């Protein structure tokens, strides 16, 4: 995450929180972030030096006025005017981090060899919620190279109980064993 993204995302979160709009703003930011991922040319337009700042802000007004909260629209204009539109995704990540901290939400990424079914997802989510005391938002990423088991990534930690991890531990032990 860039420093600009962190600073601007936190500032927007503080404003939204003070106005009781943190959830609404988060939802709008996530929709915009997904839209910008699908259409990266739009963010490039907002950063184009050959288009005046006034014209870029007019594009934002034409595209989003009345469709997003004024704070979000003004935030986009501010990023555009300061030349930080390319940091929008980082701003969203910083906003999401502060929102999660304040609301006791813990995003967890479960990496498995095959997709988790609904029962497995619910059971894992419940267990993690019980252990952490937080509301767990579990996402499942499939990586066939781990062969089996599960790897959990959350809060800067990694719990690895995968077959590939265990095999690597055995391989390392055998390499370091003197006969």
PDB file of C-alpha atoms in Angstrom:
ATOM      1  CA  UNK A   1       0.000   0.000   0.000  1.00  0.00           C
ATOM      2  CA  UNK A   2       1.339   3.412  -0.930  1.00  0.00           C
ATOM      3  CA  UNK A   3       1.720   6.189   1.600  1.00  0.00           C
ATOM      4  CA  UNK A   4      -0.704   8.366  -0.377  1.00  0.00           C
ATOM      5  CA  UNK A   5      -3.260   5.565  -0.406  1.00  0.00           C
ATOM      6  CA  UNK A   6      -2.885   5.056   3.316  1.00  0.00           C
ATOM      7  CA  UNK A   7      -3.176   8.744   4.198  1.00  0.00           C
ATOM      8  CA  UNK A   8      -6.122   9.518   1.931  1.00  0.00           C
ATOM      9  CA  UNK A   9      -7.968   6.272   2.715  1.00  0.00           C
ATOM     10  CA  UNK A  10      -7.664   6.869   6.445  1.00  0.00           C
ATOM     11  CA  UNK A  11      -8.808  10.486   6.093  1.00  0.00           C
ATOM     12  CA  UNK A  12     -11.906   9.427   4.152  1.00  0.00           C
ATOM     13  CA  UNK A  13     -12.652   6.741   6.730  1.00  0.00           C
ATOM     14  CA  UNK A  14     -12.364   9.219   9.604  1.00  0.00           C
ATOM     15  CA  UNK A  15     -14.790  11.579   7.849  1.00  0.00           C
ATOM     16  CA  UNK A  16     -17.267   8.822   6.995  1.00  0.00           C
ATOM     17  CA  UNK A  17     -17.112   7.397  10.523  1.00  0.00           C
ATOM     18  CA  UNK A  18     -17.724  10.789  12.111  1.00  0.00           C
ATOM     19  CA  UNK A  19     -20.822  11.201   9.913  1.00  0.00           C
ATOM     20  CA  UNK A  20     -22.104   7.663  10.528  1.00  0.00           C
ATOM     21  CA  UNK A  21     -21.572   6.752   6.868  1.00  0.00           C
ATOM     22  CA  UNK A  22     -18.663   4.321   7.091  1.00  0.00           C
ATOM     23  CA  UNK A  23     -20.606   1.277   5.838  1.00  0.00           C
ATOM     24  CA  UNK A  24     -22.304   3.110   2.967  1.00  0.00           C
ATOM     25  CA  UNK A  25     -19.051   4.700   1.799  1.00  0.00           C
ATOM     26  CA  UNK A  26     -17.288   1.325   2.007  1.00  0.00           C
ATOM     27  CA  UNK A  27     -19.910  -0.271  -0.229  1.00  0.00           C
ATOM     28  CA  UNK A  28     -19.626   2.515  -2.797  1.00  0.00           C
ATOM     29  CA  UNK A  29     -15.818   2.366  -2.767  1.00  0.00           C
ATOM     30  CA  UNK A  30     -15.880  -1.391  -3.340  1.00  0.00           C
ATOM     31  CA  UNK A  31     -18.239  -1.039  -6.307  1.00  0.00           C
ATOM     32  CA  UNK A  32     -16.044   1.682  -7.800  1.00  0.00           C
ATOM     33  CA  UNK A  33     -12.858  -0.319  -7.188  1.00  0.00           C
ATOM     34  CA  UNK A  34     -14.336  -3.305  -9.017  1.00  0.00           C
ATOM     35  CA  UNK A  35     -15.460  -1.047 -11.870  1.00  0.00           C
ATOM     36  CA  UNK A  36     -11.999   0.488 -12.141  1.00  0.00           C
ATOM     37  CA  UNK A  37     -10.418  -2.991 -12.147  1.00  0.00           C
ATOM     38  CA  UNK A  38     -12.618  -3.885 -15.106  1.00  0.00           C
ATOM     39  CA  UNK A  39     -11.994  -0.571 -16.884  1.00  0.00           C
ATOM     40  CA  UNK A  40      -8.461   0.582 -15.974  1.00  0.00           C
ATOM     41  CA  UNK A  41      -8.567   3.118 -18.801  1.00  0.00           C
ATOM     42  CA  UNK A  42     -10.942   5.251 -16.719  1.00  0.00           C
ATOM     43  CA  UNK A  43      -8.296   5.715 -14.001  1.00  0.00           C
ATOM     44  CA  UNK A  44      -5.704   6.411 -16.686  1.00  0.00           C
ATOM     45  CA  UNK A  45      -7.980   9.150 -18.025  1.00  0.00           C
ATOM     46  CA  UNK A  46      -8.170  10.667 -14.532  1.00  0.00           C
ATOM     47  CA  UNK A  47      -4.365  10.783 -14.470  1.00  0.00           C
ATOM     48  CA  UNK A  48      -3.815  11.917 -18.064  1.00  0.00           C
ATOM     49  CA  UNK A  49      -1.609  15.019 -18.155  1.00  0.00           C
ATOM     50  CA  UNK A  50      -2.964  16.061 -21.566  1.00  0.00           C
ATOM     51  CA  UNK A  51      -6.481  16.476 -20.090  1.00  0.00           C
ATOM     52  CA  UNK A  52      -7.009  19.464 -17.814  1.00  0.00           C
ATOM     53  CA  UNK A  53      -7.958  18.915 -14.174  1.00  0.00           C
ATOM     54  CA  UNK A  54     -11.229  20.741 -14.790  1.00  0.00           C
ATOM     55  CA  UNK A  55     -12.090  18.385 -17.662  1.00  0.00           C
ATOM     56  CA  UNK A  56     -11.206  15.325 -15.585  1.00  0.00           C
ATOM     57  CA  UNK A  57     -13.402  16.552 -12.729  1.00  0.00           C
ATOM     58  CA  UNK A  58     -16.198  17.231 -15.199  1.00  0.00           C
ATOM     59  CA  UNK A  59     -15.918  13.595 -16.344  1.00  0.00           C
ATOM     60  CA  UNK A  60     -16.286  12.516 -12.716  1.00  0.00           C
ATOM     61  CA  UNK A  61     -19.352  14.726 -12.279  1.00  0.00           C
ATOM     62  CA  UNK A  62     -20.930  13.385 -15.462  1.00  0.00           C
ATOM     63  CA  UNK A  63     -20.186   9.799 -14.469  1.00  0.00           C
ATOM     64  CA  UNK A  64     -21.014   9.755 -10.761  1.00  0.00           C
ATOM     65  CA  UNK A  65     -23.011  12.801  -9.644  1.00  0.00           C
ATOM     66  CA  UNK A  66     -26.214  11.602  -8.011  1.00  0.00           C
ATOM     67  CA  UNK A  67     -25.016   7.979  -8.175  1.00  0.00           C
ATOM     68  CA  UNK A  68     -22.549   8.001  -5.275  1.00  0.00           C
ATOM     69  CA  UNK A  69     -22.442   9.906  -2.005  1.00  0.00           C
ATOM     70  CA  UNK A  70     -21.018  13.425  -2.415  1.00  0.00           C
ATOM     71  CA  UNK A  71     -18.098  12.488  -0.138  1.00  0.00           C
ATOM     72  CA  UNK A  72     -17.095   9.733  -2.556  1.00  0.00           C
ATOM     73  CA  UNK A  73     -17.411  12.009  -5.574  1.00  0.00           C
ATOM     74  CA  UNK A  74     -15.408  14.759  -3.860  1.00  0.00           C
ATOM     75  CA  UNK A  75     -12.831  12.179  -2.800  1.00  0.00           C
ATOM     76  CA  UNK A  76     -12.396  11.084  -6.415  1.00  0.00           C
ATOM     77  CA  UNK A  77     -12.050  14.721  -7.476  1.00  0.00           C
ATOM     78  CA  UNK A  78      -9.459  15.364  -4.772  1.00  0.00           C
ATOM     79  CA  UNK A  79      -7.404  12.341  -5.855  1.00  0.00           C
ATOM     80  CA  UNK A  80      -7.662  13.503  -9.459  1.00  0.00           C
ATOM     81  CA  UNK A  81      -6.644  17.076  -8.684  1.00  0.00           C
ATOM     82  CA  UNK A  82      -3.676  15.957  -6.575  1.00  0.00           C
ATOM     83  CA  UNK A  83      -2.546  13.446  -9.207  1.00  0.00           C
ATOM     84  CA  UNK A  84      -3.254  10.432  -7.005  1.00  0.00           C
ATOM     85  CA  UNK A  85      -6.095   8.764  -8.936  1.00  0.00           C
ATOM     86  CA  UNK A  86      -3.809   5.808  -9.635  1.00  0.00           C
ATOM     87  CA  UNK A  87      -3.700   5.199  -5.842  1.00  0.00           C
ATOM     88  CA  UNK A  88      -7.464   4.660  -5.607  1.00  0.00           C
ATOM     89  CA  UNK A  89      -7.138   0.908  -4.903  1.00  0.00           C
ATOM     90  CA  UNK A  90      -4.675   1.634  -2.085  1.00  0.00           C
ATOM     91  CA  UNK A  91      -7.070   4.210  -0.641  1.00  0.00           C
ATOM     92  CA  UNK A  92      -9.826   1.588  -0.668  1.00  0.00           C
ATOM     93  CA  UNK A  93      -7.548  -0.942   1.040  1.00  0.00           C
ATOM     94  CA  UNK A  94      -6.653   1.554   3.777  1.00  0.00           C
ATOM     95  CA  UNK A  95     -10.324   2.457   4.243  1.00  0.00           C
ATOM     96  CA  UNK A  96     -11.244  -1.243   4.475  1.00  0.00           C
ATOM     97  CA  UNK A  97      -8.478  -1.880   7.035  1.00  0.00           C
ATOM     98  CA  UNK A  98      -9.750   0.872   9.340  1.00  0.00           C
ATOM     99  CA  UNK A  99     -13.357  -0.230   8.872  1.00  0.00           C
ATOM    100  CA  UNK A 100     -12.457  -3.827   9.737  1.00  0.00           C
ATOM    101  CA  UNK A 101     -10.524  -2.793  12.850  1.00  0.00           C
ATOM    102  CA  UNK A 102     -13.364  -0.641  14.152  1.00  0.00           C
ATOM    103  CA  UNK A 103     -15.998  -3.295  13.438  1.00  0.00           C
ATOM    104  CA  UNK A 104     -14.167  -6.397  14.675  1.00  0.00           C
ATOM    105  CA  UNK A 105     -13.934  -7.958  11.219  1.00  0.00           C
ATOM    106  CA  UNK A 106     -11.088 -10.319  10.371  1.00  0.00           C
ATOM    107  CA  UNK A 107     -10.533 -11.146   6.697  1.00  0.00           C
ATOM    108  CA  UNK A 108      -9.121 -14.653   6.311  1.00  0.00           C
ATOM    109  CA  UNK A 109      -7.886 -16.275   3.113  1.00  0.00           C
ATOM    110  CA  UNK A 110      -8.133 -20.059   3.091  1.00  0.00           C
ATOM    111  CA  UNK A 111      -5.993 -21.696   0.420  1.00  0.00           C
ATOM    112  CA  UNK A 112      -7.051 -25.245  -0.445  1.00  0.00           C
ATOM    113  CA  UNK A 113      -6.359 -27.748  -3.232  1.00  0.00           C
ATOM    114  CA  UNK A 114     -10.075 -27.981  -4.047  1.00  0.00           C
ATOM    115  CA  UNK A 115     -12.876 -25.510  -3.311  1.00  0.00           C
ATOM    116  CA  UNK A 116     -14.397 -25.655   0.155  1.00  0.00           C
ATOM    117  CA  UNK A 117     -18.063 -26.637   0.174  1.00  0.00           C
ATOM    118  CA  UNK A 118     -20.615 -24.574   2.067  1.00  0.00           C
ATOM    119  CA  UNK A 119     -20.549 -26.794   5.178  1.00  0.00           C
ATOM    120  CA  UNK A 120     -16.733 -26.661   5.355  1.00  0.00           C
ATOM    121  CA  UNK A 121     -16.762 -22.898   4.888  1.00  0.00           C
ATOM    122  CA  UNK A 122     -19.323 -22.428   7.659  1.00  0.00           C
ATOM    123  CA  UNK A 123     -17.489 -24.754  10.043  1.00  0.00           C
ATOM    124  CA  UNK A 124     -14.115 -23.091   9.420  1.00  0.00           C
ATOM    125  CA  UNK A 125     -15.616 -19.612   9.748  1.00  0.00           C
ATOM    126  CA  UNK A 126     -17.323 -20.525  13.030  1.00  0.00           C
ATOM    127  CA  UNK A 127     -14.133 -22.052  14.458  1.00  0.00           C
ATOM    128  CA  UNK A 128     -12.008 -19.064  13.481  1.00  0.00           C
ATOM    129  CA  UNK A 129     -14.601 -16.649  14.897  1.00  0.00           C
ATOM    130  CA  UNK A 130     -14.564 -18.591  18.163  1.00  0.00           C
ATOM    131  CA  UNK A 131     -10.756 -18.576  18.338  1.00  0.00           C
ATOM    132  CA  UNK A 132     -10.271 -14.915  17.413  1.00  0.00           C
ATOM    133  CA  UNK A 133     -13.390 -13.362  18.913  1.00  0.00           C
ATOM    134  CA  UNK A 134     -13.961 -11.495  15.652  1.00  0.00           C
ATOM    135  CA  UNK A 135     -16.352 -11.699  12.759  1.00  0.00           C
ATOM    136  CA  UNK A 136     -14.483 -13.702  10.149  1.00  0.00           C
ATOM    137  CA  UNK A 137     -14.840 -12.951   6.443  1.00  0.00           C
ATOM    138  CA  UNK A 138     -13.510 -16.079   4.788  1.00  0.00           C
ATOM    139  CA  UNK A 139     -12.448 -16.210   1.162  1.00  0.00           C
ATOM    140  CA  UNK A 140     -11.353 -19.451  -0.439  1.00  0.00           C
ATOM    141  CA  UNK A 141      -8.530 -19.520  -2.976  1.00  0.00           C
ATOM    142  CA  UNK A 142      -7.875 -22.762  -4.832  1.00  0.00           C
ATOM    143  CA  UNK A 143      -4.256 -23.795  -5.459  1.00  0.00           C
ATOM    144  CA  UNK A 144      -3.899 -27.411  -6.637  1.00  0.00           C
ATOM    145  CA  UNK A 145      -0.140 -27.297  -5.960  1.00  0.00           C
ATOM    146  CA  UNK A 146      -0.679 -27.558  -2.189  1.00  0.00           C
ATOM    147  CA  UNK A 147      -2.031 -31.101  -2.790  1.00  0.00           C
ATOM    148  CA  UNK A 148      -4.311 -31.117   0.272  1.00  0.00           C
ATOM    149  CA  UNK A 149      -4.960 -29.532   3.647  1.00  0.00           C
ATOM    150  CA  UNK A 150      -5.482 -25.839   4.213  1.00  0.00           C
ATOM    151  CA  UNK A 151      -3.354 -22.729   4.587  1.00  0.00           C
ATOM    152  CA  UNK A 152      -4.850 -19.759   6.420  1.00  0.00           C
ATOM    153  CA  UNK A 153      -3.573 -16.228   5.862  1.00  0.00           C
ATOM    154  CA  UNK A 154      -4.875 -13.524   8.188  1.00  0.00           C
ATOM    155  CA  UNK A 155      -3.715 -10.530  10.156  1.00  0.00           C
ATOM    156  CA  UNK A 156      -0.164 -10.871   8.796  1.00  0.00           C
ATOM    157  CA  UNK A 157       0.038 -14.500   9.935  1.00  0.00           C
ATOM    158  CA  UNK A 158       0.158 -17.773   8.039  1.00  0.00           C
ATOM    159  CA  UNK A 159      -1.000 -21.110   9.423  1.00  0.00           C
ATOM    160  CA  UNK A 160       0.108 -23.800   7.003  1.00  0.00           C
ATOM    161  CA  UNK A 161      -1.259 -27.323   7.402  1.00  0.00           C
ATOM    162  CA  UNK A 162      -0.950 -28.335   3.764  1.00  0.00           C
ATOM    163  CA  UNK A 163       0.442 -31.553   2.372  1.00  0.00           C
ATOM    164  CA  UNK A 164       3.040 -29.653   0.349  1.00  0.00           C
ATOM    165  CA  UNK A 165       4.242 -27.857   3.502  1.00  0.00           C
ATOM    166  CA  UNK A 166       4.558 -31.150   5.393  1.00  0.00           C
ATOM    167  CA  UNK A 167       6.403 -32.767   2.485  1.00  0.00           C
ATOM    168  CA  UNK A 168       8.829 -29.846   2.389  1.00  0.00           C
ATOM    169  CA  UNK A 169       9.469 -30.269   6.134  1.00  0.00           C
ATOM    170  CA  UNK A 170      10.244 -33.979   5.630  1.00  0.00           C
ATOM    171  CA  UNK A 171      12.455 -33.164   2.620  1.00  0.00           C
ATOM    172  CA  UNK A 172      14.373 -30.609   4.689  1.00  0.00           C
ATOM    173  CA  UNK A 173      14.780 -33.054   7.578  1.00  0.00           C
ATOM    174  CA  UNK A 174      16.137 -35.733   5.252  1.00  0.00           C
ATOM    175  CA  UNK A 175      18.564 -33.291   3.622  1.00  0.00           C
ATOM    176  CA  UNK A 176      19.975 -32.292   6.978  1.00  0.00           C
ATOM    177  CA  UNK A 177      20.232 -35.807   8.409  1.00  0.00           C
ATOM    178  CA  UNK A 178      23.740 -37.233   8.634  1.00  0.00           C
ATOM    179  CA  UNK A 179      23.971 -41.004   8.362  1.00  0.00           C
TER     180      UNK A 179
END
